[in-house]
Tab-separated table of C-alpha atoms and ligand atoms in Angstrom:
chain	number	residue	atom	x	y	z
A	30	MET	CA	-13.631	0.686	-4.253
A	31	CYS	CA	-16.471	0.592	-1.788
A	32	VAL	CA	-15.402	0.759	1.802
A	33	CYS	CA	-18.228	-1.617	2.711
A	34	GLN	CA	-16.090	-4.373	1.237
A	35	THR	CA	-13.266	-3.620	3.507
A	36	MET	CA	-14.714	-2.764	6.834
A	37	GLU	CA	-16.507	-4.409	9.626
A	38	VAL	CA	-18.568	-1.852	11.389
A	39	GLY	CA	-20.107	-1.803	14.807
A	40	GLN	CA	-21.683	0.844	16.963
A	41	CYS	CA	-19.273	2.802	19.080
A	42	VAL	CA	-19.768	2.400	22.798
A	43	LYS	CA	-18.979	6.006	23.473
A	44	SER	CA	-18.211	6.127	27.157
A	45	ALA	CA	-16.034	3.018	27.258
A	46	VAL	CA	-14.276	3.242	23.954
A	47	CYS	CA	-14.027	6.778	22.698
A	48	ASP	CA	-11.919	7.848	25.618
A	49	ARG	CA	-9.210	10.144	24.287
A	50	GLY	CA	-6.822	9.196	27.090
A	51	ARG	CA	-6.408	5.681	25.747
A	52	GLY	CA	-6.613	6.406	22.068
A	53	VAL	CA	-3.886	6.668	19.450
A	54	LEU	CA	-4.501	9.328	16.866
A	55	LEU	CA	-3.919	7.832	13.428
A	56	GLU	CA	-2.167	9.782	10.712
A	57	PRO	CA	-2.248	9.201	6.972
A	58	PHE	CA	0.683	6.985	6.052
A	59	ILE	CA	2.772	9.154	3.766
A	60	HIS	CA	4.528	6.332	1.920
A	61	GLN	CA	1.429	4.596	0.541
A	62	VAL	CA	2.068	4.072	-3.163
A	63	GLY	CA	-0.915	1.895	-4.156
A	64	GLY	CA	-4.096	0.200	-2.938
A	65	HIS	CA	-7.517	1.688	-2.496
A	66	SER	CA	-8.028	1.856	1.245
A	67	SER	CA	-6.308	4.501	3.256
A	68	MET	CA	-3.243	3.172	5.064
A	69	MET	CA	-2.745	4.888	8.396
A	70	ARG	CA	0.342	5.305	10.505
A	71	TYR	CA	-0.246	3.895	14.006
A	72	ASP	CA	3.284	4.377	15.333
A	73	ASP	CA	6.788	4.432	13.869
A	74	HIS	CA	6.822	0.670	13.374
A	75	THR	CA	3.185	0.022	12.647
A	76	VAL	CA	0.639	0.848	9.967
A	77	CYS	CA	-3.035	0.016	10.000
A	78	LYS	CA	-5.693	-0.532	7.382
A	79	PRO	CA	-9.438	-1.236	7.420
A	80	LEU	CA	-9.975	-4.842	8.357
A	81	VAL	CA	-11.281	-7.484	6.002
A	82	SER	CA	-11.783	-10.664	7.978
A	83	ARG	CA	-10.375	-12.843	5.181
A	84	GLU	CA	-7.132	-10.888	5.299
A	85	GLN	CA	-7.004	-11.019	9.099
A	86	ARG	CA	-7.549	-14.785	9.181
A	87	PHE	CA	-5.016	-15.240	6.426
A	88	TYR	CA	-2.354	-13.388	8.425
A	89	GLU	CA	-3.262	-15.464	11.476
A	90	SER	CA	-2.748	-18.701	9.580
A	91	LEU	CA	0.326	-17.874	7.511
A	92	PRO	CA	2.695	-20.780	6.981
A	93	PRO	CA	5.953	-20.084	8.861
A	94	GLU	CA	8.049	-20.173	5.671
A	95	MET	CA	6.099	-17.211	4.273
A	96	LYS	CA	6.621	-14.987	7.295
A	97	GLU	CA	9.989	-13.755	6.085
A	98	PHE	CA	8.137	-12.298	3.094
A	99	THR	CA	5.117	-10.742	4.797
A	100	PRO	CA	4.687	-7.904	7.296
A	101	GLU	CA	4.372	-9.040	10.882
A	102	TYR	CA	0.715	-9.201	11.883
A	103	LYS	CA	0.189	-7.176	15.061
A	104	GLY	CA	-3.503	-7.608	15.805
A	105	VAL	CA	-6.658	-5.551	15.588
A	106	VAL	CA	-7.752	-2.157	16.896
A	107	SER	CA	-11.092	-0.395	16.987
A	108	VAL	CA	-11.036	2.918	15.199
A	109	CYS	CA	-13.402	5.747	15.938
A	110	PHE	CA	-14.142	8.503	13.504
A	111	GLU	CA	-14.285	11.671	15.568
A	112	GLY	CA	-14.773	15.293	14.667
A	113	ASP	CA	-12.812	17.709	16.824
A	114	SER	CA	-13.999	21.098	17.997
A	115	ASP	CA	-12.621	22.781	14.850
A	116	GLY	CA	-14.603	20.468	12.595
A	117	TYR	CA	-11.614	18.373	11.601
A	118	ILE	CA	-11.943	14.638	11.346
A	119	ASN	CA	-9.726	12.425	13.431
A	120	LEU	CA	-9.348	8.683	13.291
A	121	VAL	CA	-8.523	7.408	16.755
A	122	ALA	CA	-7.524	3.813	17.505
A	123	TYR	CA	-8.495	2.053	20.724
A	124	PRO	CA	-7.725	-1.404	22.019
A	125	TYR	CA	-10.076	-3.854	20.406
A	126	VAL	CA	-12.659	-5.279	22.779
A	127	GLU	CA	-14.941	-7.763	21.102
A	128	SER	CA	-18.051	-6.894	23.088
A	129	GLU	CA	-17.744	-3.246	22.125
A	130	CYS	CA	-17.917	-3.906	18.424
A	131	MET	CA	-20.756	-5.513	16.616
A	132	ASP	CA	-19.095	-8.143	14.521
A	133	PRO	CA	-21.204	-8.643	11.440
A	134	GLU	CA	-20.197	-10.907	8.635
A	135	ASP	CA	-18.208	-9.093	5.969
A	136	PRO	CA	-20.797	-7.227	3.989
A	137	PRO	CA	-21.289	-8.662	0.521
A	138	GLU	CA	-19.078	-7.058	-2.076
A	139	ARG	CA	-20.791	-4.148	-3.667
A	140	ASP	CA	-20.437	-4.499	-7.296
A	141	HIS	CA	-20.556	-1.167	-8.947
A	142	PRO	CA	-17.983	0.527	-11.104
A	143	ARG	CA	-15.439	2.757	-9.427
A	144	ARG	CA	-17.040	5.887	-8.072
A	145	LYS	CA	-16.074	9.178	-9.558
A	146	HIS	CA	-13.829	11.144	-7.283
A	147	SER	CA	-16.004	13.217	-4.994
A	148	ARG	CA	-15.348	16.918	-5.040
A	149	ARG	CA	-17.247	17.489	-1.854
A	150	SER	CA	-15.210	19.660	0.465
A	151	LEU	CA	-13.834	17.821	3.417
A	152	HIS	CA	-11.687	18.628	6.384
A	153	ARG	CA	-8.704	16.383	6.715
A	154	THR	CA	-7.299	14.445	9.564
A	155	ASN	CA	-5.132	16.590	11.698
A	156	SER	CA	-1.699	15.091	11.124
A	157	ASN	CA	-0.038	17.347	13.603
A	158	ALA	CA	-1.873	16.126	16.636
A	159	ALA	CA	-0.251	16.614	19.967
A	160	CYS	CA	-0.950	13.083	21.179
A	161	ASN	CA	1.285	11.638	18.491
A	162	GLU	CA	4.954	12.464	18.657
A	163	HIS	CA	5.813	11.551	15.133
A	164	LYS	CA	9.212	12.942	14.251
A	165	GLU	CA	9.580	11.316	10.861
A	166	GLU	CA	11.230	13.442	8.222
A	167	ARG	CA	8.393	14.628	6.034
A	168	PRO	CA	8.917	14.814	2.343
A	169	ILE	CA	6.760	17.212	0.431
A	170	LEU	CA	4.827	15.486	-2.309
A	171	THR	CA	3.929	17.011	-5.572
A	172	GLY	CA	0.246	16.519	-6.187
A	173	GLU	CA	-1.607	14.915	-8.999
A	174	ASN	CA	-4.597	17.174	-9.186
A	175	SER	CA	-5.815	20.547	-8.087
A	176	ASP	CA	-8.441	18.934	-5.891
A	177	SER	CA	-5.808	17.592	-3.562
A	178	VAL	CA	-4.074	20.925	-3.412
A	179	GLN	CA	-7.290	22.561	-2.388
A	180	GLU	CA	-7.363	20.156	0.503
A	181	MET	CA	-3.853	20.995	1.478
A	182	LYS	CA	-4.787	24.602	1.987
A	183	SER	CA	-6.432	23.500	5.180
A	184	PRO	CA	-4.612	25.535	7.834
A	185	LYS	CA	-3.858	22.544	10.011
A	186	LEU	CA	-2.097	20.726	7.236
A	187	GLU	CA	0.044	23.727	6.449
A	188	LEU	CA	1.603	23.099	9.829
A	189	VAL	CA	3.099	19.781	8.783
A	190	MET	CA	4.428	20.909	5.430
A	191	HIS	CA	7.902	21.481	6.722
A	192	SER	CA	9.731	18.734	4.965
A	193	GLU	CA	12.743	19.306	2.794
A	194	VAL	CA	12.183	16.471	0.313
A	195	PRO	CA	9.575	17.125	-2.384
A	196	PHE	CA	7.622	14.442	-4.245
A	197	GLN	CA	6.578	14.614	-7.886
A	198	MET	CA	3.833	12.732	-9.634
A	199	LEU	CA	4.615	11.407	-13.042
A	200	ASP	CA	1.166	11.153	-14.566
A	201	GLY	CA	-0.129	9.022	-17.431
A	202	ASN	CA	1.139	11.552	-19.975
A	203	SER	CA	4.563	11.695	-18.396
A	204	GLU	CA	4.102	15.292	-17.391
A	205	MET	CA	5.404	16.533	-14.107
A	206	SER	CA	2.949	18.314	-11.924
A	207	SER	CA	4.295	21.332	-10.135
A	208	GLU	CA	2.013	21.151	-7.132
A	209	ARG	CA	3.604	20.372	-3.791
A	210	ILE	CA	1.863	18.354	-1.107
A	211	SER	CA	2.964	16.549	2.038
A	212	PHE	CA	2.098	12.979	1.164
A	213	ASN	CA	2.577	10.590	-1.652
A	214	PRO	CA	-0.215	11.760	-4.000
A	215	TRP	CA	-1.752	8.305	-3.974
A	216	SER	CA	-1.848	8.209	-0.188
A	217	LEU	CA	-3.549	11.584	-0.143
A	218	ARG	CA	-6.140	10.487	-2.662
A	219	CYS	CA	-6.956	7.246	-0.804
A	220	HIS	CA	-7.162	9.026	2.501
A	221	LYS	CA	-9.515	11.615	1.172
A	222	GLN	CA	-11.768	9.007	-0.419
A	223	GLN	CA	-11.847	6.981	2.755
A	224	LEU	CA	-12.783	9.954	4.892
A	225	ASN	CA	-15.559	10.719	2.442
A	226	ARG	CA	-16.885	7.184	2.707
A	227	MET	CA	-16.641	7.072	6.467
A	228	ARG	CA	-18.184	10.458	6.805
A	229	SER	CA	-21.172	9.537	4.645
A	230	GLU	CA	-21.687	6.332	6.643
A	231	SER	CA	-21.156	7.908	10.001
A	232	LYS	CA	-24.377	9.532	10.918
A	233	GLU	CA	-23.647	8.278	14.392
A	234	ARG	CA	-20.323	7.304	15.844
A	235	LYS	CA	-19.211	3.870	14.815
A	236	LEU	CA	-16.286	1.637	15.479
A	237	TYR	CA	-14.354	0.305	12.544
A	238	LYS	CA	-12.030	-2.638	12.918
A	239	PHE	CA	-8.530	-1.990	11.592
A	240	LEU	CA	-5.662	-4.409	11.120
A	241	LEU	CA	-2.271	-3.562	12.631
A	242	LEU	CA	0.722	-4.528	10.517
A	243	GLU	CA	4.442	-4.020	10.709
A	244	ASN	CA	5.420	-0.901	8.765
A	245	VAL	CA	7.827	-2.522	6.334
A	246	VAL	CA	9.367	0.766	5.203
A	247	HIS	CA	10.235	2.003	8.662
A	248	HIS	CA	13.860	0.856	8.470
A	249	PHE	CA	14.383	3.054	5.427
A	250	LYS	CA	15.103	6.755	5.690
A	251	PHE	CA	14.266	7.509	2.058
A	252	PRO	CA	12.092	4.534	1.135
A	253	CYS	CA	11.886	3.745	-2.564
A	254	VAL	CA	8.815	1.547	-2.877
A	255	LEU	CA	7.528	-0.482	-5.818
A	256	ASP	CA	4.072	-2.062	-5.514
A	257	LEU	CA	3.579	-4.861	-8.046
A	258	LYS	CA	0.244	-6.585	-8.487
A	259	MET	CA	1.110	-10.219	-8.933
A	260	GLY	CA	-0.470	-12.977	-10.942
A	261	THR	CA	-2.472	-13.370	-14.105
A	262	ARG	CA	-5.813	-13.204	-12.287
A	263	GLN	CA	-7.005	-10.657	-9.748
A	264	HIS	CA	-10.569	-11.596	-8.803
A	265	GLY	CA	-11.243	-13.809	-5.817
A	266	ASP	CA	-13.359	-16.934	-6.031
A	267	ASP	CA	-16.271	-15.066	-4.459
A	268	ALA	CA	-16.314	-12.216	-7.006
A	269	SER	CA	-19.518	-11.551	-8.911
A	270	GLU	CA	-19.520	-12.142	-12.647
A	271	GLU	CA	-19.354	-8.417	-13.337
A	272	LYS	CA	-16.433	-7.904	-11.017
A	273	ALA	CA	-14.591	-10.910	-12.400
A	274	ALA	CA	-15.149	-9.588	-15.933
A	275	ARG	CA	-13.796	-6.150	-14.997
A	276	GLN	CA	-10.751	-7.618	-13.333
A	277	MET	CA	-10.083	-9.967	-16.228
A	278	LYS	CA	-10.251	-7.061	-18.634
A	279	LYS	CA	-7.682	-5.143	-16.597
A	280	CYS	CA	-5.427	-8.180	-16.693
A	281	GLU	CA	-5.899	-8.689	-20.416
A	282	GLN	CA	-5.117	-5.059	-21.143
A	283	SER	CA	-2.013	-4.886	-18.990
A	284	THR	CA	1.173	-6.828	-18.427
A	285	SER	CA	-0.692	-9.028	-15.904
A	286	ALA	CA	-1.821	-11.345	-18.678
A	287	THR	CA	1.542	-11.654	-20.405
A	288	LEU	CA	4.055	-11.242	-17.598
A	289	GLY	CA	1.961	-12.165	-14.539
A	290	VAL	CA	2.828	-8.818	-12.965
A	291	ARG	CA	1.946	-5.150	-13.381
A	292	VAL	CA	3.006	-1.918	-11.737
A	293	CYS	CA	0.487	-0.765	-9.148
A	294	GLY	CA	2.426	2.145	-7.653
A	295	MET	CA	5.933	3.431	-7.119
A	296	GLN	CA	7.976	6.104	-5.436
A	297	VAL	CA	11.693	6.497	-6.066
A	298	PHE	CA	14.028	9.079	-4.603
A	299	GLN	CA	15.874	11.218	-7.157
A	300	MET	CA	19.320	12.402	-6.070
A	301	ASP	CA	19.545	15.090	-8.753
A	302	THR	CA	16.327	16.894	-7.888
A	303	GLY	CA	15.881	15.791	-4.288
A	304	HIS	CA	12.352	14.608	-5.120
A	305	TYR	CA	10.533	11.352	-4.928
A	306	LEU	CA	9.219	10.436	-8.341
A	307	CYS	CA	5.802	8.765	-8.086
A	308	LEU	CA	3.819	6.551	-10.458
A	309	ASN	CA	0.292	5.344	-9.793
A	310	LYS	CA	-1.685	2.272	-10.797
A	311	TYR	CA	-3.273	3.913	-13.831
A	312	TYR	CA	0.164	4.585	-15.228
A	313	GLY	CA	1.141	0.993	-14.451
A	314	ARG	CA	-1.928	-0.475	-16.078
A	315	GLY	CA	-1.182	1.227	-19.378
A	316	LEU	CA	2.346	-0.134	-19.701
A	317	SER	CA	3.393	-2.595	-22.392
A	318	ALA	CA	6.004	-5.244	-21.595
A	319	GLU	CA	8.684	-2.801	-22.763
A	320	GLY	CA	7.093	-0.048	-20.659
A	321	PHE	CA	7.167	-2.367	-17.664
A	322	ARG	CA	10.884	-2.931	-18.217
A	323	GLN	CA	11.437	0.810	-18.387
A	324	ALA	CA	9.470	1.334	-15.183
A	325	LEU	CA	11.693	-1.217	-13.433
A	326	TYR	CA	14.741	0.608	-14.758
A	327	GLN	CA	13.295	3.873	-13.483
A	328	TYR	CA	12.665	2.319	-10.082
A	329	LEU	CA	16.356	1.452	-9.857
A	330	HIS	CA	17.596	4.801	-11.135
A	331	ASN	CA	18.158	7.660	-8.741
A	332	GLY	CA	18.297	10.394	-11.375
A	333	VAL	CA	22.087	10.262	-11.439
A	334	GLN	CA	22.939	6.598	-11.791
A	335	LEU	CA	21.440	3.154	-12.056
A	336	ARG	CA	21.678	1.469	-8.655
A	337	LYS	CA	23.559	-1.584	-9.909
A	338	ASP	CA	24.321	-2.588	-6.333
A	339	LEU	CA	20.645	-3.457	-5.876
A	340	PHE	CA	20.352	-6.152	-8.541
A	341	GLU	CA	21.826	-9.066	-6.601
A	342	PRO	CA	20.113	-8.378	-3.256
A	343	ILE	CA	16.724	-8.020	-4.955
A	344	LEU	CA	17.245	-10.989	-7.252
A	345	SER	CA	18.302	-13.280	-4.441
A	346	LYS	CA	15.188	-12.385	-2.404
A	347	LEU	CA	12.958	-12.953	-5.422
A	348	ARG	CA	14.555	-16.322	-6.117
A	349	ARG	CA	14.022	-17.376	-2.516
A	350	LEU	CA	10.409	-16.286	-2.697
A	351	VAL	CA	9.872	-18.393	-5.825
A	352	SER	CA	11.189	-21.427	-4.012
A	353	VAL	CA	8.913	-20.773	-1.027
A	354	LEU	CA	5.791	-20.244	-3.133
A	355	GLU	CA	6.441	-23.287	-5.263
A	356	THR	CA	5.898	-25.379	-2.150
A	357	GLN	CA	2.598	-23.705	-1.165
A	358	ALA	CA	0.160	-26.077	-2.824
A	359	SER	CA	-3.427	-24.785	-3.194
A	360	TYR	CA	-2.565	-21.195	-2.199
A	361	ARG	CA	-3.929	-18.427	-4.419
A	362	PHE	CA	-2.957	-14.809	-3.798
A	363	TYR	CA	-5.517	-13.090	-5.999
A	364	SER	CA	-5.159	-9.341	-6.067
A	365	SER	CA	-2.235	-9.297	-3.675
A	366	SER	CA	0.861	-7.166	-4.171
A	367	LEU	CA	4.564	-7.540	-3.799
A	368	LEU	CA	6.405	-4.600	-2.283
A	369	ILE	CA	10.061	-4.065	-3.128
A	370	ILE	CA	11.810	-1.510	-0.955
A	371	TYR	CA	15.276	-0.003	-0.757
A	372	ASP	CA	16.782	3.175	0.609
A	373	GLY	CA	17.261	6.003	-1.880
A	374	ARG	CA	20.189	7.441	0.058
A	375	ASP	CA	21.971	4.221	0.927
A	376	LEU	CA	24.626	4.587	-1.783
A	377	PRO	CA	27.751	2.590	-2.524
A	378	ARG	CA	30.760	4.722	-1.565
A	379	PRO	CA	32.773	6.117	-4.472
A	380	GLY	CA	36.328	4.884	-5.041
A	381	GLY	CA	35.759	1.398	-6.428
A	382	ALA	CA	35.595	-0.330	-3.065
A	383	ALA	CA	32.040	-1.390	-3.776
A	384	ALA	CA	32.966	-5.083	-3.830
A	385	GLN	CA	33.852	-4.937	-0.134
A	386	GLU	CA	30.824	-2.878	0.801
A	387	PRO	CA	28.039	-4.700	2.599
A	388	ALA	CA	25.090	-5.275	0.268
A	389	PRO	CA	22.469	-2.543	0.517
A	390	LYS	CA	19.400	-3.462	2.504
A	391	VAL	CA	16.438	-4.365	0.353
A	392	ASP	CA	13.122	-5.845	1.294
A	393	VAL	CA	10.630	-7.919	-0.627
A	394	ARG	CA	7.232	-8.435	1.046
A	395	MET	CA	3.901	-9.829	0.011
A	396	ILE	CA	0.911	-7.750	1.127
A	397	ASP	CA	-2.866	-7.590	0.712
A	398	PHE	CA	-4.502	-10.947	1.277
A	399	ALA	CA	-8.134	-9.865	1.140
A	400	HIS	CA	-8.829	-12.288	-1.731
A	401	SER	CA	-6.390	-15.067	-0.909
A	402	THR	CA	-7.386	-18.648	-0.308
A	403	TYR	CA	-6.004	-22.140	0.249
A	404	LYS	CA	-7.397	-25.581	0.805
A	405	GLY	CA	-9.264	-25.681	4.106
A	406	PHE	CA	-9.321	-21.918	4.570
A	407	ARG	CA	-12.604	-20.790	6.066
A	408	ASP	CA	-15.502	-22.374	4.232
A	409	ASP	CA	-14.005	-21.796	0.808
A	410	LEU	CA	-15.681	-24.122	-1.635
A	411	THR	CA	-13.258	-23.736	-4.506
A	412	VAL	CA	-10.074	-25.679	-3.941
A	413	HIS	CA	-7.119	-24.992	-6.208
A	414	ASP	CA	-4.514	-27.447	-7.256
A	415	GLY	CA	-0.764	-26.935	-6.894
A	416	PRO	CA	1.108	-23.652	-6.345
A	417	ASP	CA	-0.107	-20.260	-7.623
A	418	LYS	CA	1.251	-20.469	-11.171
A	419	GLY	CA	0.206	-16.924	-12.097
A	420	TYR	CA	2.101	-15.508	-9.130
A	421	VAL	CA	5.156	-17.627	-9.845
A	422	LEU	CA	5.041	-16.523	-13.503
A	423	GLY	CA	5.077	-12.894	-12.280
A	424	LEU	CA	8.110	-13.586	-10.099
A	425	ARG	CA	9.934	-15.325	-12.909
A	426	SER	CA	9.188	-12.464	-15.321
A	427	LEU	CA	10.469	-10.006	-12.761
A	428	ILE	CA	13.646	-12.003	-12.293
A	429	SER	CA	14.306	-12.270	-16.058
A	430	ILE	CA	13.661	-8.574	-16.670
A	431	LEU	CA	15.921	-7.549	-13.799
A	432	GLU	CA	18.635	-9.874	-15.095
A	433	LEU	CA	18.227	-8.350	-18.529
A	434	ILE	CA	18.544	-4.786	-17.226
A	435	ARG	CA	21.568	-5.855	-15.162
A	436	ASP	CA	23.257	-7.507	-18.147
A	437	GLU	CA	22.571	-4.575	-20.455
A	438	ASN	CA	24.141	-2.206	-17.960
A	439	GLN	CA	27.268	-4.073	-16.872
B	26	LIG	N1	2.850	-3.364	5.986
B	26	LIG	C1	3.059	-2.276	5.235
B	26	LIG	N2	4.104	-1.465	5.474
B	26	LIG	C2	4.320	-0.346	4.725
B	26	LIG	N3	3.527	0.020	3.698
B	26	LIG	C3	2.460	-0.751	3.410
B	26	LIG	C4	2.177	-1.942	4.145
B	26	LIG	N4	1.068	-2.500	3.640
B	26	LIG	C5	0.672	-1.717	2.637
B	26	LIG	N5	1.502	-0.652	2.484
B	26	LIG	C6	1.344	0.451	1.534
B	26	LIG	O1	-0.037	0.659	1.329
B	26	LIG	C7	-0.395	0.417	-0.028
B	26	LIG	C8	-1.729	-0.302	-0.099
B	26	LIG	O2	-1.683	-1.509	0.618
B	26	LIG	P1	-2.713	-2.699	0.362
B	26	LIG	O3	-2.580	-3.649	1.511
B	26	LIG	O4	-2.512	-3.252	-1.003
B	26	LIG	O5	-4.116	-1.950	0.440
B	26	LIG	P2	-5.490	-2.267	-0.301
B	26	LIG	O6	-6.117	-3.388	0.479
B	26	LIG	O7	-6.218	-0.985	-0.199
B	26	LIG	O8	-5.198	-2.651	-1.728
B	26	LIG	C9	0.766	-0.319	-0.648
B	26	LIG	O9	0.924	0.035	-2.007
B	26	LIG	C10	1.951	0.154	0.185
B	26	LIG	O10	2.477	1.379	-0.343
B	27	LIG	MG1	-3.733	-3.750	-2.631
């Protein structure tokens, strides 16, 4: 959870770097369904996240056959954490210039249990900034706790709450919350935590390195996103004993151990209510194998009907991915996720002509390589043999469960 794991920090060279004319004001990325760092929107086609050098190097050395299944890597920016005259915090990205950033080694992983959510009051990033002409349709999200709603009462954020599509959080007890907010509740939570961390570290202005990645949901008007943590093991080879033990426990107590996959986050557009339904990682961690199957069903259900047209496109991508990963000897994708994406409004036309319809667009992408390794990568001492069996098991489970749901609902 600690941001020190995920950031490289240098001192900001104020005059050269923090020049508003050249900067891009980052906004919270509203379609973040999982993860712990705050994903930011850089432009319509690009998201950015705090840089971990392992992940950066991994993207830079991806085998060509995996590129179809990963976001395009777009480089690095320096991000400044700036308060504006109203006391609001802005994250502003500038072109990365090596000499302007101290480039320390990744700080050692801090190994303490997840921090309790801070209730310290905090001004939020101004998402309505003039220097960013972001015209994306803004759904309204329904929040997961009163803390986040408090935040949303910030006058600046009221300005962006003009979307027509609400979101709803389905919490661990399957109760709908009635609070309405502008972002996926998980995105809001991560963003708030990150600002807290950056604020407590930022006694003086600093530059943070962020990774620029293709926004893989940008083709989708109403993106339905499923984040699946893949594999039977989540800790990297460099994890401390305590961290490894915690991660192993989470695997043992979830479908990771049995199926090689667990739900880490989800949003799915509901045609009947006009909401996105959202699940978070805590919900996903508590699911049994049967619960996992039901969550997959829910991901493919728009509140009115099961999207049967999605089975084949998703299955064929998953099968292709299995065949690619089976050839990646020594690769291990610990703690990485698989995103599945489709459009919640891209419906087959009524009238039985579905067979002639083009297949709906779906996407399947691997993300989050902060703990990945392969033979010869960096100075990694542990070398693994053969393909990532845990990951492949997760893909095979996913394929069988989808086939089962398809067959049961012919
Ligand atoms: N390239 C991307 N395009 C669109 N959404 C993304 C992309 N990468 C990540 N996300 C969103 O952000 C979330 C967290 O991403 P991840 O890389 O796993 O972060 P972390 O390192 O904090 O775990 C994902 O669940 C997904 O919703
Ligand atoms: Mg992640």
